[in-house]
Tab-separated table of C-alpha atoms and ligand atoms in Angstrom:
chain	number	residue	atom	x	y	z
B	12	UNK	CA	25.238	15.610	-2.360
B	13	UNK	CA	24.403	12.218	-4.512
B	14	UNK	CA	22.223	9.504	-3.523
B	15	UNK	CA	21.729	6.289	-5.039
B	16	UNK	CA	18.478	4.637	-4.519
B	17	UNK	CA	17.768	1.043	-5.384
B	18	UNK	CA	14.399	-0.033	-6.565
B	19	UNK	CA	11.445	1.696	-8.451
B	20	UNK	CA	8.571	0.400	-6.439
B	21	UNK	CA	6.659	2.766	-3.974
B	22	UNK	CA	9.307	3.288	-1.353
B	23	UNK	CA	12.300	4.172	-3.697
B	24	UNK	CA	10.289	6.632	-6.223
B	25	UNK	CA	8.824	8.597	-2.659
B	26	UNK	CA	12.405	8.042	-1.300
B	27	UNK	CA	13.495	9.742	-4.559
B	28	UNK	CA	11.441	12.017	-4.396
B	29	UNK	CA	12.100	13.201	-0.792
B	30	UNK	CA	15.861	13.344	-1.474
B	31	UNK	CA	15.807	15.538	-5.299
B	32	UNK	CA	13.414	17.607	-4.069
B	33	UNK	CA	15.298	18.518	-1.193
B	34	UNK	CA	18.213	19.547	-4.006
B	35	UNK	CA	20.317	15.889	-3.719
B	36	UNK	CA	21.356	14.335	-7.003
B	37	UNK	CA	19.243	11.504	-7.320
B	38	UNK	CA	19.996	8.152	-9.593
B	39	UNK	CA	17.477	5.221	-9.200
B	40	UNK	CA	18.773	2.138	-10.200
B	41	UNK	CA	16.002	-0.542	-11.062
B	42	UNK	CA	15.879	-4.863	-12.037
B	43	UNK	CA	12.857	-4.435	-14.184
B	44	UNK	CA	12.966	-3.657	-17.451
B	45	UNK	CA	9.893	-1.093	-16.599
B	46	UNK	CA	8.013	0.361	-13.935
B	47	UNK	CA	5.870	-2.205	-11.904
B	48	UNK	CA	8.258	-5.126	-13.625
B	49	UNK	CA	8.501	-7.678	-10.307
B	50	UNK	CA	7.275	-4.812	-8.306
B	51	UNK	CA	5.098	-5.359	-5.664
B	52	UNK	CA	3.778	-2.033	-5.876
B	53	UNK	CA	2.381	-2.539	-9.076
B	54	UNK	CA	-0.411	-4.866	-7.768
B	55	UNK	CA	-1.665	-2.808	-5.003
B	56	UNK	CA	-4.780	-1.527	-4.469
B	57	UNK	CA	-3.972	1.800	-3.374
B	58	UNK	CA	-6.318	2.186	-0.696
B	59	UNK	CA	-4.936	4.991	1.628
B	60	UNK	CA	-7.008	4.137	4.479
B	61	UNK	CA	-4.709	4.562	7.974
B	62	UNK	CA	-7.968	3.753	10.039
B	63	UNK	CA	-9.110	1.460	8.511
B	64	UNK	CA	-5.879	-0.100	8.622
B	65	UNK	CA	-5.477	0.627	12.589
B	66	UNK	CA	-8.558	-2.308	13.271
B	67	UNK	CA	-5.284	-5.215	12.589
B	68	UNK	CA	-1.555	-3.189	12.735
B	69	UNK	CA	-0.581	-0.685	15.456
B	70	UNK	CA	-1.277	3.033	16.070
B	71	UNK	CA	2.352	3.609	14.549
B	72	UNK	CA	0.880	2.793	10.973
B	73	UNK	CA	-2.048	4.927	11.185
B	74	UNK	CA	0.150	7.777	12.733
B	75	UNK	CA	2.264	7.676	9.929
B	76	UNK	CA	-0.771	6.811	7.264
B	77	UNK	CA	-2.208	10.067	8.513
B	78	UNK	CA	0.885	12.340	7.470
B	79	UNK	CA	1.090	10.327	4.112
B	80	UNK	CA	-2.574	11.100	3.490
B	81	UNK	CA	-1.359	14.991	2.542
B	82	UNK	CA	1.443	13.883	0.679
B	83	UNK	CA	-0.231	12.185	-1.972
B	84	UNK	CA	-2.555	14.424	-3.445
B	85	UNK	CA	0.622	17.092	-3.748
B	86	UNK	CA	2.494	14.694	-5.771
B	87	UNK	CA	0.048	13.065	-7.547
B	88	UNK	CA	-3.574	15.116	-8.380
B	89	UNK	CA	-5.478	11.659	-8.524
B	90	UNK	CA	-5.625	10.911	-5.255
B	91	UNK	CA	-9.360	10.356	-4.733
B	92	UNK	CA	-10.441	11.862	-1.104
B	93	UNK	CA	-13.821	10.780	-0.601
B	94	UNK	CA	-13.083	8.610	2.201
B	95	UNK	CA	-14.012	5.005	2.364
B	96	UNK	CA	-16.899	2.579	3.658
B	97	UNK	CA	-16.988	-0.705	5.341
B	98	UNK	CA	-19.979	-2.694	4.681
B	99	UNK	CA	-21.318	-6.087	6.546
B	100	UNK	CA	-24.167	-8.249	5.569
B	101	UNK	CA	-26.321	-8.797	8.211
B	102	UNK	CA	-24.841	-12.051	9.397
B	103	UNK	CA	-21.936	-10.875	9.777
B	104	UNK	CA	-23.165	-7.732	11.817
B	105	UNK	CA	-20.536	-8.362	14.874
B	106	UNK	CA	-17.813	-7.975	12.530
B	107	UNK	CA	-18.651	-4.935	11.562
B	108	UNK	CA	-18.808	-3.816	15.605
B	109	UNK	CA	-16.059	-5.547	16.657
B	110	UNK	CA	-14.491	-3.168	13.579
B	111	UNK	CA	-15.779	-0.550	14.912
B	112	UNK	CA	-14.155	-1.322	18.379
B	113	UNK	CA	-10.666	-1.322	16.740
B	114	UNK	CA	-10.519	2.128	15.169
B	115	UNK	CA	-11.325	5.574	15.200
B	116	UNK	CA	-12.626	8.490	13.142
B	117	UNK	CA	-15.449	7.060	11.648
B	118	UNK	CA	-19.244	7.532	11.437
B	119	UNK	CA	-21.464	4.748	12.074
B	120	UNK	CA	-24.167	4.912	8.392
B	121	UNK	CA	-27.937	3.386	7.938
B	122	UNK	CA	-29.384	2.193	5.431
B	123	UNK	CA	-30.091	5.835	4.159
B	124	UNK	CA	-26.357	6.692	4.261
B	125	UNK	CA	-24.901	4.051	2.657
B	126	UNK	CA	-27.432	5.128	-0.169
B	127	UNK	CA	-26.414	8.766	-0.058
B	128	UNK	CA	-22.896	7.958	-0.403
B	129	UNK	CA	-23.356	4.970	-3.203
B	130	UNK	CA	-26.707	4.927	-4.189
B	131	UNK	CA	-25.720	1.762	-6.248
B	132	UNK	CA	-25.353	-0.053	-3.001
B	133	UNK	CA	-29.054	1.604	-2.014
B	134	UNK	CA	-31.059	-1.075	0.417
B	135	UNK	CA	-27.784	-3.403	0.295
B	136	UNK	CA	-26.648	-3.186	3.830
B	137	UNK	CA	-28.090	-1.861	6.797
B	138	UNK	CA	-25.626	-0.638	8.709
B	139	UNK	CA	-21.622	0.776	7.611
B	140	UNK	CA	-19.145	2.446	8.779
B	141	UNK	CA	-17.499	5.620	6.936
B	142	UNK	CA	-13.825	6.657	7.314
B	143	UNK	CA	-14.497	10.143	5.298
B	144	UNK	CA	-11.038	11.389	5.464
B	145	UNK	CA	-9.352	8.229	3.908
B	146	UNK	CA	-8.291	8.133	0.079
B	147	UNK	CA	-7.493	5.732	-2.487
B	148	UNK	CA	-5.268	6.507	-5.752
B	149	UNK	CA	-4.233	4.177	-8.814
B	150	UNK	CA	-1.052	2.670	-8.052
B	151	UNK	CA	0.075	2.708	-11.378
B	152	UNK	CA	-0.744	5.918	-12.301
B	153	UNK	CA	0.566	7.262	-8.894
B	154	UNK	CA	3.653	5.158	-9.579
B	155	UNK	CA	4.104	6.686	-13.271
B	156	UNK	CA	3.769	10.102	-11.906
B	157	UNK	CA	6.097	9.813	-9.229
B	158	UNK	CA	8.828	9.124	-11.932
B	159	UNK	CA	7.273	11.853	-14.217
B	160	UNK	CA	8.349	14.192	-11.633
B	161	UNK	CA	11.495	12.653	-10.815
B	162	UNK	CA	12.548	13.309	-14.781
B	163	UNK	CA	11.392	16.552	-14.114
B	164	UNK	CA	13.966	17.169	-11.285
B	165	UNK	CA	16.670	15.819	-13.588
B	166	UNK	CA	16.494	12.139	-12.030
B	167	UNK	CA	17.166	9.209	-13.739
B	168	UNK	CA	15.592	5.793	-13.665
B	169	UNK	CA	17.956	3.057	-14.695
B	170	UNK	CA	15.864	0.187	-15.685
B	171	UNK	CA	17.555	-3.342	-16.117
B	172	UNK	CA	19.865	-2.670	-12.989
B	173	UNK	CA	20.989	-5.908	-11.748
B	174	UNK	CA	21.840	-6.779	-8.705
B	175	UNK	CA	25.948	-6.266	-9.300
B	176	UNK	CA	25.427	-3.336	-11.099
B	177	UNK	CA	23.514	-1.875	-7.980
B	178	UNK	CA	26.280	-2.842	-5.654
B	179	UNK	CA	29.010	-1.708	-8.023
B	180	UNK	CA	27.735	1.327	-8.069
B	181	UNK	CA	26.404	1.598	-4.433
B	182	UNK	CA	30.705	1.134	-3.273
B	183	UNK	CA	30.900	3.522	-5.496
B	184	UNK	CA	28.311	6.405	-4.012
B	185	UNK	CA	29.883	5.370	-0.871
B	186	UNK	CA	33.733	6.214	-1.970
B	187	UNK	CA	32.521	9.194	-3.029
B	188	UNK	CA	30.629	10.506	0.121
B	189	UNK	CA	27.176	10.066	-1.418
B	190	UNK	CA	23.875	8.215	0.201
B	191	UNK	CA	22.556	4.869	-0.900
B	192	UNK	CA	18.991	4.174	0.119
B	193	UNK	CA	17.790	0.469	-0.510
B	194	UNK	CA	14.051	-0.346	-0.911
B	195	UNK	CA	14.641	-3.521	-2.644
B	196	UNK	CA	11.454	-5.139	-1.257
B	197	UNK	CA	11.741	-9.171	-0.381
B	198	UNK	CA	15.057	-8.876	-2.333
B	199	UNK	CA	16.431	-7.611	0.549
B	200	UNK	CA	16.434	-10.898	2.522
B	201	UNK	CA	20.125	-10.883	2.017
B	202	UNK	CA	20.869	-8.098	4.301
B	203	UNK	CA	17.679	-7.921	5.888
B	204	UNK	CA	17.143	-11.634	6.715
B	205	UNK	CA	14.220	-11.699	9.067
B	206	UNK	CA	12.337	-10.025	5.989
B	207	UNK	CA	9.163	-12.404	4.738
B	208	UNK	CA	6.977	-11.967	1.846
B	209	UNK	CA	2.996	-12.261	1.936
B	210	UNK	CA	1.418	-13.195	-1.233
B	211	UNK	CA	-1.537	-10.821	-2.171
B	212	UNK	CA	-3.206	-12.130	-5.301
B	213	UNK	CA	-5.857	-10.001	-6.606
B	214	UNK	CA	-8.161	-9.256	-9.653
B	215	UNK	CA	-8.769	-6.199	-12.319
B	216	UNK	CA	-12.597	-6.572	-13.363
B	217	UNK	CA	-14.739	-4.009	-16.137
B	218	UNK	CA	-18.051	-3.387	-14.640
B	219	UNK	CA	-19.673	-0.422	-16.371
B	220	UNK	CA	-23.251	-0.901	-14.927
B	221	UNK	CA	-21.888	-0.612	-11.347
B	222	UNK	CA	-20.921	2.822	-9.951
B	223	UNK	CA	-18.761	3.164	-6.827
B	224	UNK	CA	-16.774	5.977	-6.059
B	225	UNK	CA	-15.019	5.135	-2.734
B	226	UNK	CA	-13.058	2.063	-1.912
B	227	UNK	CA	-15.805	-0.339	0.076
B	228	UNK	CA	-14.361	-3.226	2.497
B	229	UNK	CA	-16.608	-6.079	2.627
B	230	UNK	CA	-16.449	-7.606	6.211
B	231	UNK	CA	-16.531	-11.647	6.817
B	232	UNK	CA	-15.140	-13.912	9.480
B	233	UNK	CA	-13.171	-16.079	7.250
B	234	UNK	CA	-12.874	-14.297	3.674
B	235	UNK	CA	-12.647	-9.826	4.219
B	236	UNK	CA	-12.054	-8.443	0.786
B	237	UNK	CA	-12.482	-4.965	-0.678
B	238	UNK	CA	-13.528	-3.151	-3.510
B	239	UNK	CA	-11.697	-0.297	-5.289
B	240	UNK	CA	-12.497	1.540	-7.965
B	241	UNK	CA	-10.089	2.671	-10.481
B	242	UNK	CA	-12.481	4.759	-12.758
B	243	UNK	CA	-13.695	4.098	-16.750
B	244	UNK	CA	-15.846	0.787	-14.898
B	245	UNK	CA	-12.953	-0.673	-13.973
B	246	UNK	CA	-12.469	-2.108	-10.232
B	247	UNK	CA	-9.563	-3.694	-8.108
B	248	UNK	CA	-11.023	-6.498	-5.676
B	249	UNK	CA	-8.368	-7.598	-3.585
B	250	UNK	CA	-6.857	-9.220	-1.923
B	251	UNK	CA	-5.597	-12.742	-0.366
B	252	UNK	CA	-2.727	-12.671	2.275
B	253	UNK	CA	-0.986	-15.922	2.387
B	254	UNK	CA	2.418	-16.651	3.696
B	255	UNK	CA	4.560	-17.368	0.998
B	256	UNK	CA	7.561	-15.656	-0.838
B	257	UNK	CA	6.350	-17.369	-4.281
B	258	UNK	CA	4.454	-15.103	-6.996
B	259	UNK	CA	2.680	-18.278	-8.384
B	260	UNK	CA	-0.350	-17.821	-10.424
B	261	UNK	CA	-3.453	-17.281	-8.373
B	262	UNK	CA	-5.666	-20.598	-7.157
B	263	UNK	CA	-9.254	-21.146	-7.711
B	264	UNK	CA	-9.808	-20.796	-3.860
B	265	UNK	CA	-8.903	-17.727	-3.921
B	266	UNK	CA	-10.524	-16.570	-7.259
B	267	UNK	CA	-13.809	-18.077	-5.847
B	268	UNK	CA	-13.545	-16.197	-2.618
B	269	UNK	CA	-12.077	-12.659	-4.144
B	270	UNK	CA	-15.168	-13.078	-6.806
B	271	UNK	CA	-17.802	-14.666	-4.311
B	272	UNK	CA	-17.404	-11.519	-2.271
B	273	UNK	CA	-17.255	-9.329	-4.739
B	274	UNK	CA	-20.999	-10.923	-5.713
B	275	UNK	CA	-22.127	-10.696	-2.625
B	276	UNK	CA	-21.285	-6.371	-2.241
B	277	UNK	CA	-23.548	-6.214	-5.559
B	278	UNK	CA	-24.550	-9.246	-7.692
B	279	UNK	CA	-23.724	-7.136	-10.859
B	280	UNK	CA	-20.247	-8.290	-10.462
B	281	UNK	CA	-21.462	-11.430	-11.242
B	282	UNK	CA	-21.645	-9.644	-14.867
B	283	UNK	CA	-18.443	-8.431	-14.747
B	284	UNK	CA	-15.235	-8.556	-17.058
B	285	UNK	CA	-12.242	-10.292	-15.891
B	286	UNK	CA	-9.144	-7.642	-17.008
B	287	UNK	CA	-6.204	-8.896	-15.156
B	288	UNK	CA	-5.317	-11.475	-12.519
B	289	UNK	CA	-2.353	-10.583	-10.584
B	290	UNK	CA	-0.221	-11.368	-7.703
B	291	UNK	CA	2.298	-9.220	-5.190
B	292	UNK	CA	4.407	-9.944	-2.780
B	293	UNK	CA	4.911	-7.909	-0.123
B	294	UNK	CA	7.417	-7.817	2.135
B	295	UNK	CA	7.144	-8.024	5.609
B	296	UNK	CA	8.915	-8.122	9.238
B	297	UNK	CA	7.935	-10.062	11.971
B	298	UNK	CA	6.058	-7.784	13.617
B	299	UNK	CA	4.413	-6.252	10.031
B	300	UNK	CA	5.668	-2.921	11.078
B	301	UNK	CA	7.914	-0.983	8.742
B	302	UNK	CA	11.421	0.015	9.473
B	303	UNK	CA	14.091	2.352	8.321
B	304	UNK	CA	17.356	1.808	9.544
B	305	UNK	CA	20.831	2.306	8.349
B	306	UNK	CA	23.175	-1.039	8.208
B	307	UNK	CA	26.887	-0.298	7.473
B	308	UNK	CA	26.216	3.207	5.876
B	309	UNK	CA	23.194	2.477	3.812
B	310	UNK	CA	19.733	3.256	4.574
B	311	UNK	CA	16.843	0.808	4.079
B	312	UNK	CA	13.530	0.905	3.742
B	313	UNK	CA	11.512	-1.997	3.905
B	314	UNK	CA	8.838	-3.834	5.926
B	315	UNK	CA	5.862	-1.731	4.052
B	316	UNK	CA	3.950	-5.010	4.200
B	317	UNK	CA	-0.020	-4.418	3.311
B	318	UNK	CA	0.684	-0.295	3.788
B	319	UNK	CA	2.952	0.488	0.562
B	320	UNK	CA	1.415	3.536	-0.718
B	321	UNK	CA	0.273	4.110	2.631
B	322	UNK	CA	3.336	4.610	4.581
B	323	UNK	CA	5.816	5.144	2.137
B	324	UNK	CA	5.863	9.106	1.659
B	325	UNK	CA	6.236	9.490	5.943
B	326	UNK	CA	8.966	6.625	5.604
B	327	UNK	CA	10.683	8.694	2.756
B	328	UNK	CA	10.958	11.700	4.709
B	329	UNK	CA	12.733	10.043	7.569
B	330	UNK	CA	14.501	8.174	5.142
B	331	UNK	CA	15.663	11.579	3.686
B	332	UNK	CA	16.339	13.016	7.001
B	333	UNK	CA	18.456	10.211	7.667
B	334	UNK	CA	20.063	10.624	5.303
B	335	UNK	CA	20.856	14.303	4.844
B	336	UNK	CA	21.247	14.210	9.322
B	337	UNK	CA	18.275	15.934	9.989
B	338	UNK	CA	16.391	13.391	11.655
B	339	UNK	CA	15.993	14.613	15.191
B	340	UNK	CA	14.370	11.321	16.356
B	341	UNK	CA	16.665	8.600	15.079
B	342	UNK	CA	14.855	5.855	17.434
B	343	UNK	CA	11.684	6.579	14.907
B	344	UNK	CA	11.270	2.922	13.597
B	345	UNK	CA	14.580	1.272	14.126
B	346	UNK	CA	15.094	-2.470	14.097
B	347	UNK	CA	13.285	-3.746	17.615
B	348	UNK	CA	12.115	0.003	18.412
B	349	UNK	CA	8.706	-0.873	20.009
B	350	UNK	CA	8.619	2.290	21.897
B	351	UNK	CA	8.581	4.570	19.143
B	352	UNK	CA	8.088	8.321	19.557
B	353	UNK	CA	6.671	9.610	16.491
B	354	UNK	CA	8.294	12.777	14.577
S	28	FAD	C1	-2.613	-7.470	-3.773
S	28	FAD	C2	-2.008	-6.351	-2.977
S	28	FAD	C3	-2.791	-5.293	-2.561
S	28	FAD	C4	-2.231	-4.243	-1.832
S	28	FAD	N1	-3.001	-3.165	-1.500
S	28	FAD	C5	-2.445	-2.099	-0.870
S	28	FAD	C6	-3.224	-0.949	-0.592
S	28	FAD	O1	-4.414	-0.892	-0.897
S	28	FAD	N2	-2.625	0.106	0.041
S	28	FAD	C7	-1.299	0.087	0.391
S	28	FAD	O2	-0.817	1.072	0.956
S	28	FAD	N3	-0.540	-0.999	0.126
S	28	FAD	C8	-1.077	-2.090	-0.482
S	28	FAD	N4	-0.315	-3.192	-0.761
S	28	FAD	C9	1.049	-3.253	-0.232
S	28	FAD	C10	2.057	-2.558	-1.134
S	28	FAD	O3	1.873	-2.950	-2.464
S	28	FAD	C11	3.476	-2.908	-0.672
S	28	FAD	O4	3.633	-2.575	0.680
S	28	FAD	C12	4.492	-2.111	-1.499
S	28	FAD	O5	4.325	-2.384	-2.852
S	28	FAD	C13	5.926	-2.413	-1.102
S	28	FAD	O6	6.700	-1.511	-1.855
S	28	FAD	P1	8.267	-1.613	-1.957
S	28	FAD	O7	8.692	-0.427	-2.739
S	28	FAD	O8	8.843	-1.821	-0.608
S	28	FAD	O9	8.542	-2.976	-2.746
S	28	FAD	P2	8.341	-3.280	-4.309
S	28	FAD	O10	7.120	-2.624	-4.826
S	28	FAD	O11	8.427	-4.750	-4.473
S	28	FAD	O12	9.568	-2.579	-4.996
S	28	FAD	C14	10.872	-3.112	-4.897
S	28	FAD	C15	11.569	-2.822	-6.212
S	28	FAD	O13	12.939	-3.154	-6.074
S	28	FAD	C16	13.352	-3.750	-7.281
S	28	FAD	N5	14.558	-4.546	-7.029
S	28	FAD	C17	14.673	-5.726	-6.380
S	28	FAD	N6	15.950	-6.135	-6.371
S	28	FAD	C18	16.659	-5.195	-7.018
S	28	FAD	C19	18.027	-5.039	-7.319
S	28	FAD	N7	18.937	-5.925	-6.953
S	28	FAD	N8	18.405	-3.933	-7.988
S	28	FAD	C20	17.499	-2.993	-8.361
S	28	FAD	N9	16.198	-3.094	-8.107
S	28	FAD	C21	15.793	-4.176	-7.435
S	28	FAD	C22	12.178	-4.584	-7.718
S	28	FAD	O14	12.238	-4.907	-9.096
S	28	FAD	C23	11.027	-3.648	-7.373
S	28	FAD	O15	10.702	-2.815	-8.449
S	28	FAD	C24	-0.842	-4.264	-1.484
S	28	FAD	C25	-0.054	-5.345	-1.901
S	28	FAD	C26	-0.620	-6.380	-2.650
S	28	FAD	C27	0.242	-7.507	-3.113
């Protein structure tokens, strides 16, 4: 069998993936002119946190975070699993329960603890929470070893795939009894039109006198940002969501807030290096709950909202199963499919 899959970001390379490993000829067809070109993907933090993440989304996300979470470490030996920690000054100490009251599988830390666990956050905060079977990965390097092993099972990444070419050569998968698989992102909106993006604008800083080694979420009523370290001294703080479709360069608001925050975890980071300043967009339903559904023979993928790397290897397995007609639970995320039963 042949599948065409459109789009290199998170969801088509673990779509990919899914499909050539389970012995389908595989072509990706990409717009960029490289990996993480437009890509939403690209700007993530790569926190692989499904309870975390269960505090604002449904238990559907964390349900299918939680299957991810073994995924990622097979396909790409990065993945960090040292958990993660969510950290409150002590104004802001009913956050940090009302957190609490939201989620699951977590232990409750002292001062002590939070030491133990990063002793350069020693005496900072008095109380945290830890999530110690969560991960975190670089996105980029998880992205570029995703296609690294798609090469390796003989699939191809066309880069500089327009739009035409994609659906010139989608008819043509079609005619021929193959798959197409679309995970297009926000460009989507034309077939997908209740698709929205959510601007996430975020920062790359150099900060070799700091040591972290676990993302850490830093609770506040108006601004929650988080902290994740991507090795050598380098750290991700992200990130803003703002609704709006436009990329646009990020706004001193938000700088000040992503930067205040990141102060206020450890003023050291007051010290730091500003690498890169960057902005997503990531696409989104209504109800910011993914879905994979199949419109007029081809199979999309979209929806992954703030949950990319998260989601997408559970997504890409139904995908596949879809796909090759081996999903046994077809109502699993379908358009308007509130009552989900989980595979
Ligand atoms: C600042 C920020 C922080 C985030 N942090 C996290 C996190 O910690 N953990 C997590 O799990 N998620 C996180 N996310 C969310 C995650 O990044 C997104 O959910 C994910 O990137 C969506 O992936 P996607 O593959 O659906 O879309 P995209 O990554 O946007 O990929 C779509 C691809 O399709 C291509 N394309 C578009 N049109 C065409 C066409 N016509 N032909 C061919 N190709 C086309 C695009 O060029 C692009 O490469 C974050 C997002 C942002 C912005």
């Amino acid at each position: 069998m042949r599948a065409v899959v459109l789009g290199a970001g998170v969801s088509g390379l673990a779509c990919a993936v899914e499909l050539a490993e389970r012995g389908v000829a595989v072509e990706v067809l990409e717009r960029g002119e490289r990996l993480g070109a437009g890509c939403c993907s690209w700007y993530a933090g790569g926190m692989l946190a499904p309870w975390c993440e269960r505090e604002s989304t449904e238990p559907l996300v964390a349900a299918l975070g939680a299957e991810s979470l073994a995924w990622w470490p097979a396909k790409f030996p990065g993945t960090v699993l040292r958990g993660s920690l969510v950290v409150a000054h002590g104004r802001d100490a009913g956050e940090l329960r009302q957190f609490a009251r939201r989620t699951e599988r977590y232990q409750w830390l002292e001062s002590e603890g939070v030491g133990a666990l990063e002793p350069d956050l020693a005496g900072r905060f008095s109380q945290a929470l830890y999530f110690p079977e969560e991960g975190h990965l670089d996105p980029r390097a998880a992205l570029t070893a995703l296609a690294a092993r798609l090469e390796g099972l003989g699939t191809t990444i066309r880069f500089g795939a327009d739009a035409a070419a994609c659906g010139e050569r989608a008819i043509a998968a079609h005619a021929a009894g193959g798959a197409v698989i679309d995970c297009r992102g926000l460009e989507a909106r034309d077939v997908l039109p209740d698709l929205r993006g959510v601007k996430g604008e975020m920062l790359l800083v150099k900060l070799p006198d700091v040591s972290l080694s676990r993302p850490v979420r830093v609770l506040h009523p108006r601004v929650p940002v988080y902290i994740v370290p991507r090795g050598d001294g380098h750290y991700m703080i992200g990130a803003t969501m703002i609704e709006s479709d436009q990329p646009t360069r990020i706004t001193a608001r938000s700088m000040l807030e992503l930067l205040g925050a990141a102060y206020a975890l450890h003023p050291a980071f007051g010290e730091a290096e500003i690498v890169e300043i960057g902005t997503g967009v990531r696409p989104a339903f209504p109800d910011n709950l993914p879905r994979v559904c199949r419109i007029g023979g081809t199979v999309y993928v979209n929806g992954l909202y703030r949950h990319g790397f998260l989601l997408a290897p559970a997504l890409a397995r139904h995908a596949a199963e879809q796909v090759l007609g081996a999903d046994h639970s077809p109502e699993v995320m379908h358009e308007g499919s509130r009552q989900r039963r989980l595979a």
